[in-house]
CSV table of C-alpha atoms in Angstrom, one decimal:
chain,number,residue,atom,x,y,z
N,73,THR,CA,-4.7,20.4,-1.5
N,74,LYS,CA,-5.2,20.1,-5.2
N,75,VAL,CA,-2.8,17.2,-5.4
N,76,TYR,CA,-5.1,15.1,-3.2
N,77,ALA,CA,-8.2,16.2,-5.0
N,78,ARG,CA,-6.8,15.1,-8.4
N,79,ARG,CA,-6.3,11.5,-7.0
N,80,LEU,CA,-2.8,11.2,-8.4
N,81,PHE,CA,-1.8,8.4,-5.9
N,82,ASP,CA,-3.4,6.3,-3.1
N,83,VAL,CA,-4.0,7.9,0.3
N,84,TRP,CA,-5.6,6.2,3.3
N,85,ALA,CA,-6.9,7.6,6.6
N,86,VAL,CA,-6.0,5.6,9.7
N,87,ARG,CA,-8.7,5.3,12.3
N,88,GLU,CA,-8.7,3.6,15.7
N,89,GLU,CA,-12.0,3.0,17.3
N,90,GLY,CA,-13.6,5.5,14.9
N,91,ARG,CA,-11.1,8.3,15.7
N,92,TYR,CA,-8.7,9.6,13.0
N,93,VAL,CA,-5.2,8.9,14.2
N,94,GLY,CA,-3.1,9.3,11.0
N,95,HIS,CA,-2.7,8.7,7.3
N,96,ALA,CA,-0.6,6.8,4.8
N,97,GLU,CA,0.2,7.2,1.2
N,98,ILE,CA,2.4,5.9,-1.6
N,99,LYS,CA,3.4,8.2,-4.4
N,100,PRO,CA,6.0,8.7,-7.1
N,101,THR,CA,8.5,11.3,-6.2
N,102,GLU,CA,11.5,12.9,-7.9
N,103,VAL,CA,13.5,12.9,-4.6
N,104,THR,CA,13.7,9.2,-4.5
N,105,GLY,CA,13.4,8.4,-8.2
N,106,GLY,CA,10.6,6.0,-7.5
N,107,HIS,CA,7.6,5.5,-5.2
N,108,GLU,CA,7.8,6.8,-1.7
N,109,ILE,CA,5.8,5.5,1.2
N,110,VAL,CA,4.6,8.1,3.7
N,111,TYR,CA,2.9,7.4,7.1
N,112,ALA,CA,2.1,9.6,10.0
N,113,LEU,CA,0.4,8.9,13.3
N,114,ALA,CA,-0.8,11.2,16.0
N,115,PRO,CA,1.3,11.0,19.2
N,116,GLU,CA,-1.5,9.3,21.1
N,117,ALA,CA,-1.2,6.4,18.6
N,118,TRP,CA,2.5,5.9,19.0
N,119,GLY,CA,4.2,2.9,20.7
N,120,ARG,CA,1.6,0.2,20.1
N,121,GLY,CA,2.8,-1.2,16.7
N,122,LEU,CA,0.4,0.8,14.5
N,123,GLY,CA,3.3,2.4,12.6
N,124,THR,CA,4.8,-1.0,11.8
N,125,GLU,CA,1.4,-2.3,10.7
N,126,LEU,CA,0.8,0.7,8.6
N,127,ALA,CA,4.2,0.7,6.9
N,128,GLU,CA,3.9,-3.0,6.2
N,129,ALA,CA,0.5,-2.4,4.6
N,130,VAL,CA,1.7,0.4,2.4
N,131,VAL,CA,4.8,-1.5,1.3
N,132,GLY,CA,2.5,-4.5,0.6
N,133,HIS,CA,0.3,-2.3,-1.6
N,134,GLY,CA,3.3,-1.1,-3.5
N,135,PHE,CA,4.7,-4.5,-4.1
N,136,GLY,CA,1.4,-6.1,-4.7
N,137,ALA,CA,-1.3,-3.9,-6.3
N,138,LEU,CA,1.2,-1.5,-7.9
N,139,GLY,CA,3.7,-4.2,-8.9
N,140,LEU,CA,6.8,-2.2,-7.8
N,141,SER,CA,10.2,-3.8,-7.5
N,142,ALA,CA,11.4,-1.2,-4.8
N,143,VAL,CA,9.8,1.3,-2.5
N,144,HIS,CA,11.5,4.3,-0.8
N,145,ALA,CA,11.1,6.4,2.3
N,146,THR,CA,12.4,9.7,3.4
N,147,VAL,CA,12.8,10.5,7.1
N,148,THR,CA,14.3,13.3,9.1
N,149,ALA,CA,17.6,12.0,10.6
N,150,ALA,CA,16.3,13.0,14.1
N,151,ASN,CA,13.3,10.6,13.8
N,152,ASP,CA,15.0,7.6,15.5
N,153,ALA,CA,11.7,5.7,15.9
N,154,SER,CA,10.8,5.8,12.3
N,155,LEU,CA,14.3,5.0,11.2
N,156,ALA,CA,14.3,2.0,13.5
N,157,LEU,CA,10.9,0.9,12.2
N,158,LEU,CA,12.0,1.1,8.5
N,159,THR,CA,15.3,-0.7,9.3
N,160,ARG,CA,13.3,-3.6,11.0
N,161,LEU,CA,11.3,-3.9,7.8
N,162,GLY,CA,14.5,-4.2,5.7
N,163,PHE,CA,14.9,-0.7,4.4
N,164,ALA,CA,18.5,0.3,3.7
N,165,HIS,CA,20.0,3.8,3.9
N,166,ARG,CA,20.9,5.0,0.5
N,167,ARG,CA,21.8,8.7,0.9
N,168,ASP,CA,21.3,11.8,2.9
N,169,ILE,CA,19.8,15.1,1.8
N,170,GLU,CA,20.9,18.3,3.5
N,171,GLU,CA,17.8,20.5,3.7
N,172,ASP,CA,17.8,24.3,3.4
N,173,ASP,CA,17.0,24.6,7.2
N,174,GLY,CA,20.2,22.7,8.1
N,175,THR,CA,18.4,19.4,8.9
N,176,THR,CA,19.3,16.1,7.3
N,177,THR,CA,16.8,13.8,5.6
N,178,ARG,CA,17.7,10.2,5.2
N,179,CYS,CA,16.6,8.3,2.0
N,180,LEU,CA,16.0,4.6,2.5
N,181,THR,CA,15.0,1.9,0.0
N,182,LEU,CA,13.5,-1.6,0.3
N,183,VAL,CA,13.9,-3.9,-2.7
N,184,ARG,CA,11.3,-6.5,-3.1
N,185,ALA,CA,12.4,-9.9,-2.0
N,186,ASP,CA,10.8,-13.3,-2.6
N,187,ARG,CA,8.7,-12.8,0.5
N,188,GLY,CA,8.4,-10.2,3.3
N,189,PRO,CA,6.2,-9.7,6.3
N,190,TRP,CA,3.7,-7.9,4.0
N,191,GLU,CA,3.1,-11.0,1.9
N,192,PRO,CA,1.1,-14.0,3.2
N,193,ARG,CA,2.8,-17.3,3.3
N,194,SER,CA,1.4,-20.0,1.0
N,195,THR,CA,-0.5,-22.7,2.8
N,196,GLU,CA,-0.1,-25.1,0.0
N,197,GLY,CA,2.5,-27.9,-0.4
N,198,GLY,CA,4.1,-27.8,3.0
């Protein structure tokens, strides 16, 4: 779409053994009032930890390269796997959005801590 062509935010393709299996992005959104992480994997890539690795990398980019103090995610309430993944990473439920089609979208937020799994530990000084 024209949004991607204008390079308004960072987007990455996810490849496994040369095959495209998903994508990730981080972008400012009005829905969350900040930067939202987005990740999607093809079903054949599910269940092997790629989603966790991908979400950690995008969060790390937000906290590191972009210097954000918080990142957000929106997930359909029925997506238990993604909600569990985000909860394991420290995201907290903030509010729900009732969509026009009757579904519920959960808005979650992760506030930058001193260190998270996306930040390497210092090897200096013990």
